[in-house]
PDB file of C-alpha atoms in Angstrom:
ATOM      1  CA  MET M 150      -7.149 -42.936   9.229  1.00  0.00           C
ATOM      2  CA  SER M 151      -5.427 -43.246   6.366  1.00  0.00           C
ATOM      3  CA  THR M 152      -6.797 -42.846   2.518  1.00  0.00           C
ATOM      4  CA  ARG M 153      -5.789 -44.790  -0.466  1.00  0.00           C
ATOM      5  CA  GLU M 154      -4.457 -42.537  -3.037  1.00  0.00           C
ATOM      6  CA  GLU M 155      -6.193 -43.143  -6.247  1.00  0.00           C
ATOM      7  CA  THR M 156      -5.274 -42.019  -9.979  1.00  0.00           C
ATOM      8  CA  TYR M 157      -7.795 -40.252 -11.997  1.00  0.00           C
ATOM      9  CA  TYR M 158      -7.696 -38.999 -15.828  1.00  0.00           C
ATOM     10  CA  LEU M 159      -9.020 -36.231 -17.837  1.00  0.00           C
ATOM     11  CA  VAL M 160      -9.461 -37.844 -20.933  1.00  0.00           C
ATOM     12  CA  SER M 161     -10.520 -36.638 -24.774  1.00  0.00           C
ATOM     13  CA  LYS M 162     -14.182 -36.394 -25.308  1.00  0.00           C
ATOM     14  CA  ASP M 163     -14.229 -39.448 -27.288  1.00  0.00           C
ATOM     15  CA  TYR M 164     -12.133 -41.378 -24.628  1.00  0.00           C
ATOM     16  CA  SER M 165      -9.418 -41.906 -27.129  1.00  0.00           C
ATOM     17  CA  GLU M 166      -6.539 -39.997 -25.421  1.00  0.00           C
ATOM     18  CA  ILE M 167      -5.193 -39.046 -21.808  1.00  0.00           C
ATOM     19  CA  ILE M 168      -5.131 -35.699 -21.306  1.00  0.00           C
ATOM     20  CA  LYS M 169      -3.769 -35.324 -17.878  1.00  0.00           C
ATOM     21  CA  THR M 170      -3.242 -37.757 -14.917  1.00  0.00           C
ATOM     22  CA  LEU M 171      -3.953 -36.898 -11.551  1.00  0.00           C
ATOM     23  CA  SER M 172      -3.872 -38.255  -8.086  1.00  0.00           C
ATOM     24  CA  SER M 173      -6.863 -38.109  -5.935  1.00  0.00           C
ATOM     25  CA  ASN M 174      -5.499 -34.870  -4.138  1.00  0.00           C
ATOM     26  CA  GLU M 175      -4.634 -33.199  -7.535  1.00  0.00           C
ATOM     27  CA  LEU M 176      -8.089 -33.877  -8.428  1.00  0.00           C
ATOM     28  CA  ALA M 177      -9.629 -32.580  -5.422  1.00  0.00           C
ATOM     29  CA  ASN M 178      -7.629 -29.588  -5.608  1.00  0.00           C
ATOM     30  CA  LEU M 179      -8.756 -28.883  -9.302  1.00  0.00           C
ATOM     31  CA  LEU M 180     -12.509 -29.339  -8.400  1.00  0.00           C
ATOM     32  CA  ASN M 181     -11.863 -27.130  -5.342  1.00  0.00           C
ATOM     33  CA  VAL M 182     -13.503 -29.556  -2.923  1.00  0.00           C
ATOM     34  CA  LYS M 183     -11.613 -31.158   0.178  1.00  0.00           C
ATOM     35  CA  ARG M 184     -10.240 -34.696  -0.496  1.00  0.00           C
ATOM     36  CA  GLU M 185     -12.792 -36.383   1.926  1.00  0.00           C
ATOM     37  CA  SER M 186     -15.804 -34.866  -0.306  1.00  0.00           C
ATOM     38  CA  LEU M 187     -14.189 -35.993  -3.638  1.00  0.00           C
ATOM     39  CA  SER M 188     -16.258 -39.331  -4.180  1.00  0.00           C
ATOM     40  CA  TYR M 189     -19.376 -37.127  -3.503  1.00  0.00           C
ATOM     41  CA  LYS M 190     -18.538 -34.543  -5.812  1.00  0.00           C
ATOM     42  CA  LEU M 191     -17.638 -36.943  -8.449  1.00  0.00           C
ATOM     43  CA  VAL M 192     -21.174 -38.692  -8.132  1.00  0.00           C
ATOM     44  CA  LYS M 193     -22.595 -35.428  -9.209  1.00  0.00           C
ATOM     45  CA  ILE M 194     -20.303 -34.427 -12.091  1.00  0.00           C
ATOM     46  CA  LYS M 195     -18.681 -36.487 -14.563  1.00  0.00           C
ATOM     47  CA  ASP M 196     -16.662 -34.158 -16.255  1.00  0.00           C
ATOM     48  CA  PHE M 197     -14.137 -30.773 -16.192  1.00  0.00           C
ATOM     49  CA  ASN M 198     -14.579 -28.109 -18.338  1.00  0.00           C
ATOM     50  CA  GLY M 199     -15.912 -30.598 -20.852  1.00  0.00           C
ATOM     51  CA  PHE M 200     -13.083 -33.360 -20.487  1.00  0.00           C
ATOM     52  CA  PRO M 201     -14.773 -36.555 -19.198  1.00  0.00           C
ATOM     53  CA  ILE M 202     -13.027 -37.660 -15.670  1.00  0.00           C
ATOM     54  CA  ALA M 203     -11.913 -41.418 -15.674  1.00  0.00           C
ATOM     55  CA  GLN M 204     -10.799 -43.465 -12.543  1.00  0.00           C
ATOM     56  CA  GLU M 205      -8.319 -46.324 -12.468  1.00  0.00           C
TER      57      GLU M 205
END
């Protein structure tokens, strides 16, 4: 089974600036979840330390 690598962005609170670009693996590590559980985790949370998470 292969998983497609997705791109995520931590953006400023007003969504005007990209703070950091992350792959799905990097975001999963940052949120301390398995890659397979990332979608489920993102349904429950919308930000990381106050910075919204946007998806390409």
